[in-house]
Short mmCIF file of C-alpha atoms and ligand atoms in Angstrom, two decimals:
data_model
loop_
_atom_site.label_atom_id
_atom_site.label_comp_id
_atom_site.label_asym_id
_atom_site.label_seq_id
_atom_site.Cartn_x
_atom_site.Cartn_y
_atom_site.Cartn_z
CA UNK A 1 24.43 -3.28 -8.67
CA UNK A 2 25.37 -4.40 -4.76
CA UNK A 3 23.11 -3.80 -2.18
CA UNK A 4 24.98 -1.84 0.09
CA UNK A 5 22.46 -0.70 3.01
CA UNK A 6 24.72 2.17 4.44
CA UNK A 7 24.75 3.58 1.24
CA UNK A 8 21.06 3.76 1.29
CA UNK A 9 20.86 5.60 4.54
CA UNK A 10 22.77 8.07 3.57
CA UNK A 11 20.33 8.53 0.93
CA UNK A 12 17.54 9.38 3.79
CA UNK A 13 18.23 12.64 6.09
CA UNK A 14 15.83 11.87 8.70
CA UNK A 15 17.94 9.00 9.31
CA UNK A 16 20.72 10.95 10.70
CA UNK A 17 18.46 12.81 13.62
CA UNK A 18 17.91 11.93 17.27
CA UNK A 19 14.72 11.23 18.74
CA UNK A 20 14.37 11.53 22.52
CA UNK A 21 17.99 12.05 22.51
CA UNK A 22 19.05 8.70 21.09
CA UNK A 23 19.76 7.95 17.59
CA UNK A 24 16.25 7.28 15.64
CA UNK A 25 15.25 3.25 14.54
CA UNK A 26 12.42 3.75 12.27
CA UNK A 27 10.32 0.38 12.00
CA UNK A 28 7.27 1.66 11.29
CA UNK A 29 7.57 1.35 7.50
CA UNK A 30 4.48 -0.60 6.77
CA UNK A 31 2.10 3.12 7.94
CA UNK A 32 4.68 5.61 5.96
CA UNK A 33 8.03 5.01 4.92
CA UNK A 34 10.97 7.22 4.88
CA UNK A 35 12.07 9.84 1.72
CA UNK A 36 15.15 9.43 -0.53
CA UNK A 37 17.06 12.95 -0.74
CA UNK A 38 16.00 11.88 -4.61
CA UNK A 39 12.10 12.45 -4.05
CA UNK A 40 12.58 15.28 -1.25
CA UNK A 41 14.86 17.11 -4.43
CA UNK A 42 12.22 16.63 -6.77
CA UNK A 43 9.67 17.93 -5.26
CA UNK A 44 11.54 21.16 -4.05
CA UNK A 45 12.99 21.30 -7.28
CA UNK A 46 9.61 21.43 -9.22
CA UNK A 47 8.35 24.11 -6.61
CA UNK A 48 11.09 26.08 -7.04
CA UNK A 49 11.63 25.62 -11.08
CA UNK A 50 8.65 24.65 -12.44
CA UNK A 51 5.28 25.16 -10.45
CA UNK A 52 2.36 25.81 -12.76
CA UNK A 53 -1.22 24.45 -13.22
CA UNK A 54 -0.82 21.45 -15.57
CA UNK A 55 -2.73 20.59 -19.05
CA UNK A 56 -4.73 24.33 -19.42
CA UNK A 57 -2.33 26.80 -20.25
CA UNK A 58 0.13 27.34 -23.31
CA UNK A 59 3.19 29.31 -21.07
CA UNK A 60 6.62 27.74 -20.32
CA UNK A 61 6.01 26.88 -16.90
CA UNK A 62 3.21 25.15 -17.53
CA UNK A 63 3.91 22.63 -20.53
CA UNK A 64 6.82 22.47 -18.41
CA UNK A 65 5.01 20.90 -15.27
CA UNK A 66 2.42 18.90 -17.21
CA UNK A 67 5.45 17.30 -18.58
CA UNK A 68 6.52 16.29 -15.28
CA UNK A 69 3.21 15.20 -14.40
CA UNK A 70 2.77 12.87 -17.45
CA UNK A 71 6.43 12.06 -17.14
CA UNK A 72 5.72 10.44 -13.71
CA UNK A 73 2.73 8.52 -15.14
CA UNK A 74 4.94 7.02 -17.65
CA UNK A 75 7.34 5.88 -14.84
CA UNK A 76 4.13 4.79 -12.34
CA UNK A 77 3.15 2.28 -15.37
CA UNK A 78 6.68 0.88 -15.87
CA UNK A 79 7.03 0.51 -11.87
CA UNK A 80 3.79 -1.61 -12.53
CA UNK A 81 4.49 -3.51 -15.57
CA UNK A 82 1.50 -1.71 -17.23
CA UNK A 83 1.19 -2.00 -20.78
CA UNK A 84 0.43 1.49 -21.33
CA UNK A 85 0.68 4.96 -19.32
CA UNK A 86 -2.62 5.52 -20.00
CA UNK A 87 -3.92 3.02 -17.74
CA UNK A 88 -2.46 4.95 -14.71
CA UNK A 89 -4.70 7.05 -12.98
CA UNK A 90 -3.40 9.65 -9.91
CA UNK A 91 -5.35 9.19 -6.80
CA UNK A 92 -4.71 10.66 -3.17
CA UNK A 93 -3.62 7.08 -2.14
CA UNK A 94 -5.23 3.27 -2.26
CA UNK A 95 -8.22 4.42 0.13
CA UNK A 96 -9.23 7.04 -2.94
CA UNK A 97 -8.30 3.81 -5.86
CA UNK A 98 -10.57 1.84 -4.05
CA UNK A 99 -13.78 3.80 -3.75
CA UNK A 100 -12.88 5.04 -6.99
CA UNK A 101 -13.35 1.39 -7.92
CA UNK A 102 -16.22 0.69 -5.67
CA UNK A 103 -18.83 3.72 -6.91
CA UNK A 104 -17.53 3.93 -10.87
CA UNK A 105 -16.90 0.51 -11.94
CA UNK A 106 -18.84 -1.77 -9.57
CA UNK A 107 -21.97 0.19 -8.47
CA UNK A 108 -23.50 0.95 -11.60
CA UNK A 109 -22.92 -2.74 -12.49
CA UNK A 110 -24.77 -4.56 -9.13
CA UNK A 111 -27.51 -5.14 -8.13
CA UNK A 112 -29.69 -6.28 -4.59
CA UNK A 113 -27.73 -10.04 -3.68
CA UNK A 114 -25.07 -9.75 -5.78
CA UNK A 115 -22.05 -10.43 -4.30
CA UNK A 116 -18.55 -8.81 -2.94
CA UNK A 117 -15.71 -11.11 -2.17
CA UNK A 118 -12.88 -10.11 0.21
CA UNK A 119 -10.48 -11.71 2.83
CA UNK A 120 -10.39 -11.57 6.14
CA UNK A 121 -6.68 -10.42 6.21
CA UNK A 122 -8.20 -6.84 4.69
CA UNK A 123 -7.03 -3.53 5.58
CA UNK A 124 -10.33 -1.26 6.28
CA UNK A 125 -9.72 0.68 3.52
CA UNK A 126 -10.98 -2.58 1.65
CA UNK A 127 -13.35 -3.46 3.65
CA UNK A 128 -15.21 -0.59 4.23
CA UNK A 129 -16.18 1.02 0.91
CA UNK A 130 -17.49 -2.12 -0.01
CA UNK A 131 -20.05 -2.28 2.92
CA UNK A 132 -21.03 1.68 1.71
CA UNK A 133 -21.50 0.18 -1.55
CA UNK A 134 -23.61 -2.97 -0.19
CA UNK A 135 -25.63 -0.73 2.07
CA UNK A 136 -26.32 1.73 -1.13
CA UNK A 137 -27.33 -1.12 -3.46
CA UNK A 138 -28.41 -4.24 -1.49
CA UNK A 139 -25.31 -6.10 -2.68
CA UNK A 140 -24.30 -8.73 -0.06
CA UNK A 141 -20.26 -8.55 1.07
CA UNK A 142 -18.42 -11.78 1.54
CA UNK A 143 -15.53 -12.58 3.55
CA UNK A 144 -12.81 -15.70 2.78
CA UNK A 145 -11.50 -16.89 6.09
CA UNK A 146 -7.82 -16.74 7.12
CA UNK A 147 -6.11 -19.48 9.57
CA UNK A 148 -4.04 -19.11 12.31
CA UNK A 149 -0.81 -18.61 10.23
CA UNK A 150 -2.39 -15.55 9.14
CA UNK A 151 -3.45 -17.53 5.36
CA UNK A 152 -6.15 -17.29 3.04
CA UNK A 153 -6.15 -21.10 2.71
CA UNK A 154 -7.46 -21.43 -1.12
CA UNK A 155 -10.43 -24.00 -0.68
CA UNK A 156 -12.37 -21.08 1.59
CA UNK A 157 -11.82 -18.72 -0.83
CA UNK A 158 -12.91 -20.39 -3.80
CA UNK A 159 -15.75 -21.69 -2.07
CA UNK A 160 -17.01 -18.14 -1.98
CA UNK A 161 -17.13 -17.05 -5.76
CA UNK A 162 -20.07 -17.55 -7.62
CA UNK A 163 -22.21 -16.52 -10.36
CA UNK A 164 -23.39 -13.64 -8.12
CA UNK A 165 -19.80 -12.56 -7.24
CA UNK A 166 -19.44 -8.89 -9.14
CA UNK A 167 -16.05 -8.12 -7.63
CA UNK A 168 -13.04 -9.32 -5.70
CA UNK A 169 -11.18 -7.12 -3.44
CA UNK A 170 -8.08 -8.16 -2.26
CA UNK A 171 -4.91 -7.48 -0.60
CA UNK A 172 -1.63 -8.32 -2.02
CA UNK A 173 0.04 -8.10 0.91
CA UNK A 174 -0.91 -7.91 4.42
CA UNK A 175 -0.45 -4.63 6.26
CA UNK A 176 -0.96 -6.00 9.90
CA UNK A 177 0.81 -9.70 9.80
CA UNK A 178 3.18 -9.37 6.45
CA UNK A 179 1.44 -12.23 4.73
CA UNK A 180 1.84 -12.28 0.91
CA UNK A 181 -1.11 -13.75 -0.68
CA UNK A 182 -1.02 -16.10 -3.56
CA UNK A 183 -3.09 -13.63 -5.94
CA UNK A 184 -1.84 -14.94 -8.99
CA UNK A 185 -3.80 -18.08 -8.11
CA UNK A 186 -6.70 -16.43 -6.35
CA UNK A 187 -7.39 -13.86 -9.83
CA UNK A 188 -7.09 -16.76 -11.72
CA UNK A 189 -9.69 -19.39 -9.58
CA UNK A 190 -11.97 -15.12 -9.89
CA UNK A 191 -11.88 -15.01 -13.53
CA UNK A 192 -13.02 -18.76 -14.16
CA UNK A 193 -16.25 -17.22 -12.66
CA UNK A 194 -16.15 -14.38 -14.52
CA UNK A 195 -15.08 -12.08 -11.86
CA UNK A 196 -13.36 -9.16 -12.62
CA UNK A 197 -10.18 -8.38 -9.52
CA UNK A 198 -8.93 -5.29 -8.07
CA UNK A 199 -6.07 -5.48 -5.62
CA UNK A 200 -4.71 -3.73 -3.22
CA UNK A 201 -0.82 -2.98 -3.29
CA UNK A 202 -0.60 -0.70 -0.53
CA UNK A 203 1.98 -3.03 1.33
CA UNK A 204 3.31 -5.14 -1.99
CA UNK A 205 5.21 -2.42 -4.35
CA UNK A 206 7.44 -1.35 -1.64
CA UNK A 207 8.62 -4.96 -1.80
CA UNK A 208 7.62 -6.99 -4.08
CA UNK A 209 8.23 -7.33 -8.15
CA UNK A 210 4.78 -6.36 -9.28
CA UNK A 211 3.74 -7.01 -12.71
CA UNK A 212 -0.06 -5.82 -13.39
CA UNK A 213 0.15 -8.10 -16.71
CA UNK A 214 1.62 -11.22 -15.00
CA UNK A 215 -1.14 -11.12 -12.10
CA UNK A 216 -3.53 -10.59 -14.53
CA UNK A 217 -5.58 -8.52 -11.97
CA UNK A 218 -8.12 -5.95 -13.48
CA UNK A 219 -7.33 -3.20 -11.06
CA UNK A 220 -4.10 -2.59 -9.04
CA UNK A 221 -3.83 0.34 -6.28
CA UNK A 222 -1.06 1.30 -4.26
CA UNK A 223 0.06 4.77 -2.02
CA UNK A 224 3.41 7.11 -2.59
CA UNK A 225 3.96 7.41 0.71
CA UNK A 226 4.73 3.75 1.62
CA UNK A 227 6.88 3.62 -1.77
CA UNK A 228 9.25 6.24 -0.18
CA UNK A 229 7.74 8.60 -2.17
CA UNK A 230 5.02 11.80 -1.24
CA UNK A 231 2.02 11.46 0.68
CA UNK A 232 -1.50 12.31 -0.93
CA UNK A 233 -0.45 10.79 -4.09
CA UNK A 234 -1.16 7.45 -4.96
CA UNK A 235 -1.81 5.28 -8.14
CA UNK A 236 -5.04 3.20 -9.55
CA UNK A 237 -3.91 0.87 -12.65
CA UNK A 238 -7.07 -0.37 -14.51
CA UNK A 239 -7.45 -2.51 -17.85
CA UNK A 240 -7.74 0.32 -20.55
CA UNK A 241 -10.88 -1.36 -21.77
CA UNK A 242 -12.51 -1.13 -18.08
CA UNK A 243 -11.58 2.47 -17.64
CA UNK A 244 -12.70 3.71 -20.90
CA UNK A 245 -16.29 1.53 -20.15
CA UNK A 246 -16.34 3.36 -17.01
CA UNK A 247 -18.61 6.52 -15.37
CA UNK A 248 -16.70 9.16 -14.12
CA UNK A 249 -15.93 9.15 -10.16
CA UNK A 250 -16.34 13.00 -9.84
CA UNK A 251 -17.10 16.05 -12.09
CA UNK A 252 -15.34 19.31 -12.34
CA UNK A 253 -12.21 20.93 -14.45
CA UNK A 254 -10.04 18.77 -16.64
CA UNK A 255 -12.20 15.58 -16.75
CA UNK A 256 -14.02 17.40 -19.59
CA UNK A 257 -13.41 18.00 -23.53
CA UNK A 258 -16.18 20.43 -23.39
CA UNK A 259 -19.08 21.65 -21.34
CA UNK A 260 -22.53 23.15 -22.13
CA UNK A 261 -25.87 23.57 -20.04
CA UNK A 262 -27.30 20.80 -22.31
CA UNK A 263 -24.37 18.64 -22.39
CA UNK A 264 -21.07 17.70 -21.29
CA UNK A 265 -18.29 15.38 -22.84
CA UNK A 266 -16.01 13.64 -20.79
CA UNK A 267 -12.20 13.75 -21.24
CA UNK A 268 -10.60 10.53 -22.24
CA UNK A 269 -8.94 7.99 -19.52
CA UNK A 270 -7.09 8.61 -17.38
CA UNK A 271 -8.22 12.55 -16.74
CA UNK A 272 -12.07 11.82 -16.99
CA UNK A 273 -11.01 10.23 -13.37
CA UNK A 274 -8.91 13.02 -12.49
CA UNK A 275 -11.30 16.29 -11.61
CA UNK A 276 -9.85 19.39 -10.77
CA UNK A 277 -5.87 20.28 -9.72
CA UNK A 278 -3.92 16.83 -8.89
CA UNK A 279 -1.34 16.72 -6.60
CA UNK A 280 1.24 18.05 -8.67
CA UNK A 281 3.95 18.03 -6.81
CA UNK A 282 3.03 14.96 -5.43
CA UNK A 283 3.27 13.25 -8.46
CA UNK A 284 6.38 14.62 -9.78
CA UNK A 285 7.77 13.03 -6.51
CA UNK A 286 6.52 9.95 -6.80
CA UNK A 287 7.78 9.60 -10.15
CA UNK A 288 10.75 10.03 -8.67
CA UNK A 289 9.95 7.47 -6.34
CA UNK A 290 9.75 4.74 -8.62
CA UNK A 291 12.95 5.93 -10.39
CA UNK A 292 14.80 5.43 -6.91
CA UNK A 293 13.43 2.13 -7.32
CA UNK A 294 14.06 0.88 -10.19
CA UNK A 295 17.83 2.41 -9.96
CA UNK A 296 18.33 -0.38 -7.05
CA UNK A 297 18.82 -3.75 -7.15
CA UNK A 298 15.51 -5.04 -6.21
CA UNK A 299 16.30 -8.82 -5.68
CA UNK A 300 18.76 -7.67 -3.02
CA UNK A 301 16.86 -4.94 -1.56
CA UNK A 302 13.95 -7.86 -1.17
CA UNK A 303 17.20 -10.63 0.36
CA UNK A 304 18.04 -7.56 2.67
CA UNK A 305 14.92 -7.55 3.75
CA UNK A 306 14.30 -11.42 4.29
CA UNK A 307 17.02 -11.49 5.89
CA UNK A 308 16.29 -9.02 8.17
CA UNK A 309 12.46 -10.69 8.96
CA UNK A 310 14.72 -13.64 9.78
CA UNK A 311 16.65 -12.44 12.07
CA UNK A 312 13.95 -10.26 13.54
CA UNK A 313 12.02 -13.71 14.22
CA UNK A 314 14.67 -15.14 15.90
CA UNK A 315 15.74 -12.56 18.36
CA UNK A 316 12.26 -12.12 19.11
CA UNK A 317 12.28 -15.75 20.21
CA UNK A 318 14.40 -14.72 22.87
CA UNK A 319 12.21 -12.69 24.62
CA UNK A 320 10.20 -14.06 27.07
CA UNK A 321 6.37 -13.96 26.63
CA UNK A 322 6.74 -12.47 23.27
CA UNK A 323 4.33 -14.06 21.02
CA UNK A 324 4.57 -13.60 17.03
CA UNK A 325 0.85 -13.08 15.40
CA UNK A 326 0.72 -13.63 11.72
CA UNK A 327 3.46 -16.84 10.95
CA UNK A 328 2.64 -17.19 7.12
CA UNK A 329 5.07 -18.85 5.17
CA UNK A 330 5.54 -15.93 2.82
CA UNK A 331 6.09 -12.84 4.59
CA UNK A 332 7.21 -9.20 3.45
CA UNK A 333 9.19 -7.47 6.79
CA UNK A 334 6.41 -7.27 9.17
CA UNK A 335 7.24 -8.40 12.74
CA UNK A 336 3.87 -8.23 14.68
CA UNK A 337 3.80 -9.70 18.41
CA UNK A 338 1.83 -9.39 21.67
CA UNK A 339 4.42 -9.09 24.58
CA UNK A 340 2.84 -11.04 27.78
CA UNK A 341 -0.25 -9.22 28.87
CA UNK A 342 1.41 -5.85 28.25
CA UNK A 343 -0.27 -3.79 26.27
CA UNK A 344 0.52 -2.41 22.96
CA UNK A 345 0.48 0.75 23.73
CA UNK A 346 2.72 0.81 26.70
CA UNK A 347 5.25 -1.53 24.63
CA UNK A 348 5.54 1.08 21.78
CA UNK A 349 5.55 4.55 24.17
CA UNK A 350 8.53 2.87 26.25
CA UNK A 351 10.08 1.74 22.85
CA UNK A 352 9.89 4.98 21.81
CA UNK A 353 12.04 6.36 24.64
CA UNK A 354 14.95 4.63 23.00
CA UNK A 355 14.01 5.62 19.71
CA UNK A 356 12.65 2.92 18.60
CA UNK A 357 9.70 4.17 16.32
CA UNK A 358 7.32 1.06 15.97
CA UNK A 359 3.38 0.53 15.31
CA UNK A 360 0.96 -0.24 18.25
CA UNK A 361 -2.78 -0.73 17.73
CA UNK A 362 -4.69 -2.58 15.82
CA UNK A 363 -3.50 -1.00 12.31
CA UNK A 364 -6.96 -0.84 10.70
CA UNK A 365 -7.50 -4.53 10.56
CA UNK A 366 -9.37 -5.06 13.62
CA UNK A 367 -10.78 -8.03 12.05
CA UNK A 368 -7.70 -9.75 11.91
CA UNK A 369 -7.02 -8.78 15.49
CA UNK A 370 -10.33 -10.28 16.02
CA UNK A 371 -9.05 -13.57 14.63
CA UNK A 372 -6.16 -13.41 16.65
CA UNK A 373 -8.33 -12.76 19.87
CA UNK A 374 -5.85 -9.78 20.76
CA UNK A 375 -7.25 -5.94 20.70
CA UNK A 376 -3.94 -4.58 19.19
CA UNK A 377 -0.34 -5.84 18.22
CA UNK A 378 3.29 -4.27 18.33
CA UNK A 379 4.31 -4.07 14.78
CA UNK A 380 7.98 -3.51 13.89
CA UNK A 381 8.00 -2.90 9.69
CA UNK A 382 10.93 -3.04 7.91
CA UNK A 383 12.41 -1.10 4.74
CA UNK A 384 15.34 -1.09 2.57
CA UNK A 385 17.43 1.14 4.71
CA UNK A 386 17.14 -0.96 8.38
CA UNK A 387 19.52 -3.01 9.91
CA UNK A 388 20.31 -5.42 12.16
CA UNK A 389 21.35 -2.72 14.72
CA UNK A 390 17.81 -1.76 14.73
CA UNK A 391 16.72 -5.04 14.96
CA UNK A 392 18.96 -5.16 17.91
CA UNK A 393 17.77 -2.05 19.61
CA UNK A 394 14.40 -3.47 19.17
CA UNK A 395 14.80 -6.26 21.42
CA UNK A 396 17.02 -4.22 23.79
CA UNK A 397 13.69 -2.14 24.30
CA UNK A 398 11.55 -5.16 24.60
CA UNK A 399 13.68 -6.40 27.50
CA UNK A 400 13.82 -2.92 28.84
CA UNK A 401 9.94 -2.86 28.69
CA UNK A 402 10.01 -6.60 30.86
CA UNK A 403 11.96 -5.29 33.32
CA UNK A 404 9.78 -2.28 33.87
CA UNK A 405 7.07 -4.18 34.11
CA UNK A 406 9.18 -6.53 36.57
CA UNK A 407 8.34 -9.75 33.51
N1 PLP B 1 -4.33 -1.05 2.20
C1 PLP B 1 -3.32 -1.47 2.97
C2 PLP B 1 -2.92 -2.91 2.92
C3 PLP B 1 -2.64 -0.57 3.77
O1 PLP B 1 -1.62 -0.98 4.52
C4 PLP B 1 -3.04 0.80 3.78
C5 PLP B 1 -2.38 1.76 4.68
O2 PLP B 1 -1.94 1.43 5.74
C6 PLP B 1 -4.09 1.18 2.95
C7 PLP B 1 -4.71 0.24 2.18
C8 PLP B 1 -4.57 2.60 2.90
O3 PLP B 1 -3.58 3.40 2.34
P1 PLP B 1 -3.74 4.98 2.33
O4 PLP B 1 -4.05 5.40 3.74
O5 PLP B 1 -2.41 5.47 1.86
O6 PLP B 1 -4.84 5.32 1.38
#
């Protein structure tokens, strides 16, 4: 299998409209990615052919979409690496994974001055939940520090896990400065304390190899919608024995085997975590999703987009006052830069008049912009279907924007 990117494109119809009356350059692929024609099918198709409420009923139409829905599981866990399909659990997205970890696994087990561990490099979605959880038990949330590359360096982090440290949270992968975070290491230096990881994949199975087993992490979330598949759908991988040890998240339909006014018995993993009518549809597309993956070359679809960091980095060096933020040595696509003392927002509105779609703000990591000392950053993301050209048109804008604001 060759990696040939115009072949992808054609794969994405939105690709082929104008915006503003100039052909569209989508770089804002870290917040939502694009749709294959594959996933938009599948969902139609199961809408049109196949739309039922899953699991209850014994008609056609249903066995027929809770085979789809379990069918997508199946592919979910191989996307993963997960040993089993049963370890999947369908989630609106990481943000619902991760307070599904936060109140079923780790609140029942903490207690006042125990101890959360996350990075400074977190997306709020993995930051927040946890300070809910320390305000509702007394548990006390620490951060490791990041340096000016954007890093965890190890030594802080380590310092920070102790015999009081109930969880670590971290992200794979970077959402605001591309970093990609030794985890491998980091769950390894967690479990010689004896504590248990979940991490956050949001920005990593879009485009990296992710192997649940290999990281030997003990939870692993990630969102449809930045995997070019649905939106509202997402994934939670757990250990099967941590699942089965855990409470329910919430009650209602299908998490049950049976229910009386003196007592109710839970389903088994994964649908005691999965109350009431999934996202269907959203599923079936997502397991779709990961098919479109895995029927690409993923080495070159992760060259293609080295290659196009790379050369993103270097025309940006051209501009004058642009300054990168976030210079890690391992980076996914993420090009994020402070132009002079324009601000974001006015970089990515004029962008956007040449159809360049990019990310401005501080992309719900305002501690990182913190670090930084900037309030927001320009954030061009890339996926498996840009170019070059874009990257071109990018820094056509940028100069456009200097001269506008006579830079
Ligand atoms: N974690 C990271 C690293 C992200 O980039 C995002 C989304 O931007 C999230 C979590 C939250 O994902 P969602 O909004 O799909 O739940």
């Amino acid at each position: 299998m060759s990696f040939d990117v115009s072949r992808i494109r054609a794969e994405f119809p939105i690709l082929a409209r104008e915006v503003r009356g100039v052909p569209l350059v989508y770089l804002d692929n870290a917040a939502s990615s694009q749709k294959p024609r594959a996933v938009i099918d599948a969902v139609s198709h199961y809408y049109e052919h196949s739309n039922a409420n899953i699991h209850r009923a014994v008609h056609a139409l249903s066995e027929e979409a809770t085979g789809l829905y379990e069918g997508a599981r199946t592919k979910v866990a191989d996307l993963l690496g997960a040993a089993s399909a049963q370890e999947v659990v369908f989630v609106r997205g990481t943000t619902e994974a991760i307070n599904l970890v936060a109140q079923a696994f780790v609140r029942p087990r903490i207690a006042e001055g125990d101890e959360i561990l996350v990075s400074h490099l977190e997306h709020h979605s993995n930051i927040v939940p946890w300070q809910m959880l320390c305000e509702q038990t007394g548990a006390v949330l620490r951060v490791a520090p990041i340096d000016d590359r954007g890093e965890i360096p190890l030594e802080g982090y380590a310092k920070l896990l102790g015999p009081r440290t109930r969880l670590v949270a971290l992200g794979h992968v970077s959402n605001a400065l591309g970093t990609i975070v030794p985890v491998q290491e980091m769950v390894r230096l967690a479990h010689d304390h004896g504590a248990p990881v979940l991490l956050d994949g949001a920005q990593a199975v879009p485009h990296l190899r992710v192997d649940v087993q290999d990281l030997d992490c003990d939870f692993y979330a990630f969102s449809g919608h930045k995997v070019y598949g649905p939106t509202g759908i997402g994934a939670l991988w757990g250990r099967a024995e941590l699942l089965d040890e855990m409470e329910p998240y919430q009650g209602g339909g299908e998490m049950i085997l049976s229910v009386s006014f003196d007592k109710t018995v839970y389903n088994k993993v994964p649908y005691k975590f999965e109350a009431g009518t999934p996202n269907i549809a959203g599923a079936v597309g997502l397991g779709a999703a990961a098919d479109w993956l895995r029927a690409h070359d993923f080495g070159a679809l992760m060259r293609h987009e080295d290659d196009l960091l790379d050369y993103a980095t270097q025309r940006a060096a051209e501009v004058p006052g642009l300054r990168v933020i976030g210079t890690a040595r391992r980076k996914t696509g993420v090009l994020s830069f402070v132009l002079g003392d324009i601000h974001a927002h006015d970089v990515g509105t004029i962008v956007d008049r040449e159809g360049v779609a990019v990310r401005t703000g501080h992309h719900c990591a305002q501690p990182v912009m913190d670090h930084f000392g900037v309030p927001a950053t320009t954030r061009a993301s890339f996926a498996a279907y840009n170019t070059r050209q874009d990257v071109d048109q990018l820094i056509a804008a940028l100069h456009k924007v200097l001269e506008i604001f006579g830079e």
